[in-house]
Short mmCIF file of C-alpha atoms in Angstrom, two decimals:
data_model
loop_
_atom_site.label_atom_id
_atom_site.label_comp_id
_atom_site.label_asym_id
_atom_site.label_seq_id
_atom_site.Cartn_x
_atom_site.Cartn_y
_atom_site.Cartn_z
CA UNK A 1 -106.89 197.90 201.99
CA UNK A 2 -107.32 200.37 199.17
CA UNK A 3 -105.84 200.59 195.86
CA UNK A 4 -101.81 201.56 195.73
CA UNK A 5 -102.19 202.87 192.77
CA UNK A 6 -104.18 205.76 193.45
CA UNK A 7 -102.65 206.72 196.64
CA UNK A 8 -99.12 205.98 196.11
CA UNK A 9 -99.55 207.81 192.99
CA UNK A 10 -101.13 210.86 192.15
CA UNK A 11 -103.48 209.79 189.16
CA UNK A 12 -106.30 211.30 187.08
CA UNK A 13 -109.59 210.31 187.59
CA UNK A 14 -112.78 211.13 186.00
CA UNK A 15 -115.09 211.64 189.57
CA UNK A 16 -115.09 210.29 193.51
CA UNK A 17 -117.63 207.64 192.35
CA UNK A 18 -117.25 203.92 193.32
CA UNK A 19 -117.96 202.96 190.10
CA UNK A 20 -116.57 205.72 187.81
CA UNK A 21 -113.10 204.68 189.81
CA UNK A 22 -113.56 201.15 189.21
CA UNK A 23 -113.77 201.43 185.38
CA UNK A 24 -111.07 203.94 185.24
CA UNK A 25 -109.07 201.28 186.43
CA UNK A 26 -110.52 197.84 185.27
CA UNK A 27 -113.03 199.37 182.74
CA UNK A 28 -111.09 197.97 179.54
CA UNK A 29 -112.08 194.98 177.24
CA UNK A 30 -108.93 193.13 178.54
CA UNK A 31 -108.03 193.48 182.49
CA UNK A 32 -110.76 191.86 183.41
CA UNK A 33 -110.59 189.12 181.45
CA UNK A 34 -107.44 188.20 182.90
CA UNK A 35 -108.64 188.03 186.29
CA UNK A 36 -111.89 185.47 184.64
CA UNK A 37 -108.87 183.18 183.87
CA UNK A 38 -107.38 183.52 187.27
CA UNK A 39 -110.48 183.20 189.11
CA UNK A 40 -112.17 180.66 186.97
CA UNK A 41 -109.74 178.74 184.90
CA UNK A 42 -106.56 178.34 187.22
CA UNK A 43 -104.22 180.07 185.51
CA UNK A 44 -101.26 181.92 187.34
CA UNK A 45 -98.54 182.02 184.27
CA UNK A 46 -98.10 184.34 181.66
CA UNK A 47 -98.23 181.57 178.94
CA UNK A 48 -101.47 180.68 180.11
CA UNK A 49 -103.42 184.06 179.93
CA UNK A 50 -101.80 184.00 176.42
CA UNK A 51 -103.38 180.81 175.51
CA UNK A 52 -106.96 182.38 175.96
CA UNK A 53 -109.72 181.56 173.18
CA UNK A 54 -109.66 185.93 172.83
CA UNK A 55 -105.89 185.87 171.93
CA UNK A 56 -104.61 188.47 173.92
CA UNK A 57 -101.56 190.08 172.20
CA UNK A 58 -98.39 189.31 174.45
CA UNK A 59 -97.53 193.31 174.69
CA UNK A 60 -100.90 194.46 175.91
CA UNK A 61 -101.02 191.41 178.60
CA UNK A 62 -97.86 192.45 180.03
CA UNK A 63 -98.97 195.98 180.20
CA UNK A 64 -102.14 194.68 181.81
CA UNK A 65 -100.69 192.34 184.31
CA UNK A 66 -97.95 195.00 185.39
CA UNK A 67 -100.84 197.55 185.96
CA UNK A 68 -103.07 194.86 188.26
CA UNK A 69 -99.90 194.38 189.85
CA UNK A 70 -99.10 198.22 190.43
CA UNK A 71 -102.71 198.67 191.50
CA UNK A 72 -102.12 195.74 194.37
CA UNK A 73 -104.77 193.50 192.93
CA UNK A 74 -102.61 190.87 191.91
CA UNK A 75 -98.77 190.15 192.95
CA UNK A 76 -96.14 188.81 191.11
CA UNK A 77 -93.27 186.10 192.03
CA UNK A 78 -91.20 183.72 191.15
CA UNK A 79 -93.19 180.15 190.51
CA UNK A 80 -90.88 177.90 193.02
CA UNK A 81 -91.68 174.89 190.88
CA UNK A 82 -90.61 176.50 187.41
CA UNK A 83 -87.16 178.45 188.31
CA UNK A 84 -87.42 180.82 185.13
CA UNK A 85 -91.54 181.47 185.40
CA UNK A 86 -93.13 183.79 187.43
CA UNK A 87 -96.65 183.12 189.06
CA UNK A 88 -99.50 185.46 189.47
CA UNK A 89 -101.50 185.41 192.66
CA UNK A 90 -104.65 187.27 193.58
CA UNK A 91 -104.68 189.80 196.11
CA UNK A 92 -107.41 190.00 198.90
CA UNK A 93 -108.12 193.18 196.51
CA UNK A 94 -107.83 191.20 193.68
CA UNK A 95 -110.27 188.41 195.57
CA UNK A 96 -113.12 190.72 196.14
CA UNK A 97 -113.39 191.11 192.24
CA UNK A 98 -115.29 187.59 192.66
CA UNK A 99 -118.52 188.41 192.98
CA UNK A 100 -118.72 191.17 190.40
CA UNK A 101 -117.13 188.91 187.84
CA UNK A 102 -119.90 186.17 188.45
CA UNK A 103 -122.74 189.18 188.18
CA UNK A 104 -121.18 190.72 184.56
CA UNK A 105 -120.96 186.45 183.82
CA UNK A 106 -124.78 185.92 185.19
CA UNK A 107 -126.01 188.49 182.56
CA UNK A 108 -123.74 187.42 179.85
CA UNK A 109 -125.11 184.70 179.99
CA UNK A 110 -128.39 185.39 179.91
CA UNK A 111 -128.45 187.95 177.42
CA UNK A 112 -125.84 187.07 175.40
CA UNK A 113 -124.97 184.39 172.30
CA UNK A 114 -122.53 182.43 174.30
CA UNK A 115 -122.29 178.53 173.85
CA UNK A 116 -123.67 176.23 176.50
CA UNK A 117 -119.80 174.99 177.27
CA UNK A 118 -118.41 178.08 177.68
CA UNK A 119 -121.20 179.10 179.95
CA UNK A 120 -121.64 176.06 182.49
CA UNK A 121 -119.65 178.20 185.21
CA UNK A 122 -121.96 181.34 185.04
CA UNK A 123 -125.06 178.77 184.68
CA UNK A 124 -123.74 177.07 188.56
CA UNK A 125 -123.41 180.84 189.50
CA UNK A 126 -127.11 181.97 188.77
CA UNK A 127 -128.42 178.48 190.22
CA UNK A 128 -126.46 178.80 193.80
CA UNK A 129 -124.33 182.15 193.28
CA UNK A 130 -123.49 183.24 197.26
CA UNK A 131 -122.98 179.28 198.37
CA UNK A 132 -120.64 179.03 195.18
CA UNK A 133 -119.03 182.42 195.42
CA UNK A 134 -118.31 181.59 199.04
CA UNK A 135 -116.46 178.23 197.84
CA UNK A 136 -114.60 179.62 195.13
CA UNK A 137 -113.72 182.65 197.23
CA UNK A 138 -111.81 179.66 200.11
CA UNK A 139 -110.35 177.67 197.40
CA UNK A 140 -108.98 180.75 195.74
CA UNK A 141 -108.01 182.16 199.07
CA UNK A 142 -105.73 178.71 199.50
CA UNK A 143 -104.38 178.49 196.25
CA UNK A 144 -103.24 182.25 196.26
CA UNK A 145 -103.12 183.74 199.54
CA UNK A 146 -100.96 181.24 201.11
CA UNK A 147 -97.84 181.44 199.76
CA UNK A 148 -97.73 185.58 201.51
CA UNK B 1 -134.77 187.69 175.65
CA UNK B 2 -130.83 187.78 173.76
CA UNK B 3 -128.99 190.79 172.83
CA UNK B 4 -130.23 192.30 169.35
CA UNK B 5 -126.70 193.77 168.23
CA UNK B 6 -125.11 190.47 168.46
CA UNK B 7 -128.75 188.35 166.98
CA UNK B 8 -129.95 190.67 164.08
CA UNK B 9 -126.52 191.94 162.84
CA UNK B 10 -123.22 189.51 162.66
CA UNK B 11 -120.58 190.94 164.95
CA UNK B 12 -117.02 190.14 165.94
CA UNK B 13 -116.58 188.87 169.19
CA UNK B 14 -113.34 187.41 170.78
CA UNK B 15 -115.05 184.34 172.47
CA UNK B 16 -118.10 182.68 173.56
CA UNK B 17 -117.42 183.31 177.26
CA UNK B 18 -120.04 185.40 178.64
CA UNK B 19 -117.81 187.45 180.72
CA UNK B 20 -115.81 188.45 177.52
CA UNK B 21 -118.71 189.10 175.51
CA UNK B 22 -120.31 191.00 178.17
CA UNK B 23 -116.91 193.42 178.09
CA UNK B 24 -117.23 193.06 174.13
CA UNK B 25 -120.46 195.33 174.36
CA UNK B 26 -120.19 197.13 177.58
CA UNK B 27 -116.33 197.01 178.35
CA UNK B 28 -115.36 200.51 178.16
CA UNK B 29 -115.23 203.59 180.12
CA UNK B 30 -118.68 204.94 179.73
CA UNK B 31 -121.09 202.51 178.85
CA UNK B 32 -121.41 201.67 182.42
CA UNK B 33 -121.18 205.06 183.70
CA UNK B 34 -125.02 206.44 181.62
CA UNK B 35 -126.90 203.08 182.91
CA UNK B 36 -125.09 204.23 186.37
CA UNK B 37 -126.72 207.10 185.78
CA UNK B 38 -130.19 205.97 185.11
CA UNK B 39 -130.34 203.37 188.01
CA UNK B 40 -128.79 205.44 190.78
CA UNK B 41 -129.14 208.43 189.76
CA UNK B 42 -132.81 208.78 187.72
CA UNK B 43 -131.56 210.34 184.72
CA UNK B 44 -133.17 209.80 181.67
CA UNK B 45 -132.09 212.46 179.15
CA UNK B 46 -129.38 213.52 176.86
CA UNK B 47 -128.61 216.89 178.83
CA UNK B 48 -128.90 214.88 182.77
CA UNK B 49 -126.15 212.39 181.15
CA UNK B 50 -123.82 215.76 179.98
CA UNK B 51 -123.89 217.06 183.08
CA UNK B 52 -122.04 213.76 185.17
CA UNK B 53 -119.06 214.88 186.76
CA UNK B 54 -117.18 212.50 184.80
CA UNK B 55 -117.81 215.24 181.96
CA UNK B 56 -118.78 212.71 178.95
CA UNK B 57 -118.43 214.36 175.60
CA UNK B 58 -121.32 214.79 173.71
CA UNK B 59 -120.08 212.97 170.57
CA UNK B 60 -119.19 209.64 172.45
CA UNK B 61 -122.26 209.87 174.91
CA UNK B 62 -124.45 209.99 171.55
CA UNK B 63 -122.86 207.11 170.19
CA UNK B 64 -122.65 204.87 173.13
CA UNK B 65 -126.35 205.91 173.67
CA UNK B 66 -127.06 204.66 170.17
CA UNK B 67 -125.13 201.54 170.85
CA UNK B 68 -127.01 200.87 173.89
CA UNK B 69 -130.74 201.42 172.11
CA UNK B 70 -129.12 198.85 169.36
CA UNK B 71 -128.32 196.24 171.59
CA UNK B 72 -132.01 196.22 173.22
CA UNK B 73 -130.16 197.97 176.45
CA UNK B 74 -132.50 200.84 176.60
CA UNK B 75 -135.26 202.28 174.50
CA UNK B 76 -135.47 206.07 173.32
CA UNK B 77 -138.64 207.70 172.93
CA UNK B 78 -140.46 210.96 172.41
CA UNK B 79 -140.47 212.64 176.29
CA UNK B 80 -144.78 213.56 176.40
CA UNK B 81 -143.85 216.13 178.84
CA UNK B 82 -141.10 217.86 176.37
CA UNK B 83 -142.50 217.96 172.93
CA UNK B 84 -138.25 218.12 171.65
CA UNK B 85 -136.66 216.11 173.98
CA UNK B 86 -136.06 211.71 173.77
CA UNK B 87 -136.43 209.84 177.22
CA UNK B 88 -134.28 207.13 177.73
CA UNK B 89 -135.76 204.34 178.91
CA UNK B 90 -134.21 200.83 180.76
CA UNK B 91 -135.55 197.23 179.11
CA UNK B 92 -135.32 194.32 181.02
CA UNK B 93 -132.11 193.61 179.44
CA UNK B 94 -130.90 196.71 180.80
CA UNK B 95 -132.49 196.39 184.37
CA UNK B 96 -130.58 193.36 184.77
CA UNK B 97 -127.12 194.93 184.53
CA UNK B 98 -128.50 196.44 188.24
CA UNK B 99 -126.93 193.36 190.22
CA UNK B 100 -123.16 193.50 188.22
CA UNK B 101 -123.33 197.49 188.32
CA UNK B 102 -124.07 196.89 192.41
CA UNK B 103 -121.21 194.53 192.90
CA UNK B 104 -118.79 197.04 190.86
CA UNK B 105 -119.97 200.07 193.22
CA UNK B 106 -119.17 197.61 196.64
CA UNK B 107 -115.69 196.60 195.10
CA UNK B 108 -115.21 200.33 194.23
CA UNK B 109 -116.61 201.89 197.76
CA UNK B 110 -114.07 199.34 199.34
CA UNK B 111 -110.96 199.97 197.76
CA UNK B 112 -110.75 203.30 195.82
CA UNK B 113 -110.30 206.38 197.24
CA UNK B 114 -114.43 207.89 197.25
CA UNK B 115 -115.69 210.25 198.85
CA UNK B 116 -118.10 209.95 201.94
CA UNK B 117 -120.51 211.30 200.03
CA UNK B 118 -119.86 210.02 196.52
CA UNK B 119 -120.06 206.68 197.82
CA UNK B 120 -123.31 206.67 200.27
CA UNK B 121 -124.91 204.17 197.58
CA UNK B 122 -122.36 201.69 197.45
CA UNK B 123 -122.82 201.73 201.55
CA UNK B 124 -126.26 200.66 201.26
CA UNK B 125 -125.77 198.48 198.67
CA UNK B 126 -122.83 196.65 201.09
CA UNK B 127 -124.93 196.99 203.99
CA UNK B 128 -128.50 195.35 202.58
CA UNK B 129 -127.81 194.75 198.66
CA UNK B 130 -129.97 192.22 198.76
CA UNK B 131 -133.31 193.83 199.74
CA UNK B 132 -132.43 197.50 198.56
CA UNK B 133 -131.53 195.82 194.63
CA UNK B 134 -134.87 194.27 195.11
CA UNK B 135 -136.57 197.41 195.75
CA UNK B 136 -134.86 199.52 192.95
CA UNK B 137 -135.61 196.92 190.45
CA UNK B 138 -139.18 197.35 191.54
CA UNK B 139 -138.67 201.09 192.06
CA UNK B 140 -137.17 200.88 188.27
CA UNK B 141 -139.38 198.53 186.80
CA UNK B 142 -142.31 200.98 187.39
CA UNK B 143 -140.68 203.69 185.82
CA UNK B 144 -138.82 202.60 182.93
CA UNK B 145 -141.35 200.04 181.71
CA UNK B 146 -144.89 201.08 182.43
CA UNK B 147 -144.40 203.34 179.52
CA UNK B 148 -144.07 200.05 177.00
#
């Protein structure tokens, strides 16, 4: 499946390239980040993403998450167990983020000041990244997939 | 060996995650885009990165160039076969954005709207990343840090 956004939609982009295309659309300091906490941390509301140690500001979230949305990497509904909330879910789009996430996460870690909590989950990635990429990936797949 | 910008000099960052401080230093449209450029593509000077078809201006493709030498990302150097030109130059630091920078070009090849031929790389890289990132590291290694 490819990206709604730039076939539904006639949109500027820079070049043709795989990766030019993928930063015009993810290639921000933020978008990314909110599919970390999806991916990583479990979270599917809007409160949660908030609640991030980089303190998103609410404005540019909901920009963000209507644009992943828009783009078809995430989808939005309404949380059956919270009748005014809506939940996020990833997208098999959205899913194949996975294992470029754990590579930027890999180096980060490796290269960058980060604290050994908040980089146990990219540590398990560079031990036994494809066994634990293909977990995640199922579990993810349950938790999000499902309920389409 | 740690990131210099964020070691030597104190800099914000929004967390200790290393995802987020990965997009910190390399989270925006073109930072990506020159060390695209060197790994894939063999360029090593000012005037190669100008010429992209993303069309970088020459104001922010000095200063992300700058930012990158600062960080330990690359090295500049006097060019022995051009007596005025700098050579850019990949550190080990740098050479190990080659697996994220892979995963970002599959993700993009899949679900963007590339050409045949702007994407041939990415094809490879889906087909046997493995093996072929093995080989251009080696490839790269020999060229970007024999001359250190």
């Amino acid at each position: 499946m490819k990206c709604k956004q730039y076939f539904d939609v006639k949109k500027d982009y820079r070049s043709r390239c795989p990766i030019s295309l993928t930063l015009d659309l993810l290639g921000d300091r933020w978008s990314l980040l909110i599919l970390r906490d999806m991916m990583f941390a479990g979270k599917r509301h809007f409160r949660e993403f908030l609640q991030s140690d980089e303190g998103i500001a609410s404005n540019i979230l909901a920009e963000r998450l209507s644009r992943l949305v828009e783009a078809g990497i995430l989808t939005k509904s309404d949380d059956p167990t919270h009748l005014q909330k809506a939940i996020y879910s990833l997208t098999p789009m959205g899913l194949d983020l996975l294992p470029a996430l754990a590579q930027i996460g890999i180096w980060g870690r490796k290269h960058m000041p980060v604290t050994s909590e908040s980089a146990a989950m990219a540590g398990k990635l560079a031990k036994e990244g494809d066994r634990l990429i293909a977990e995640l990936t199922a579990k993810l797949k349950r938790e999000h997939l499902a309920q389409h």
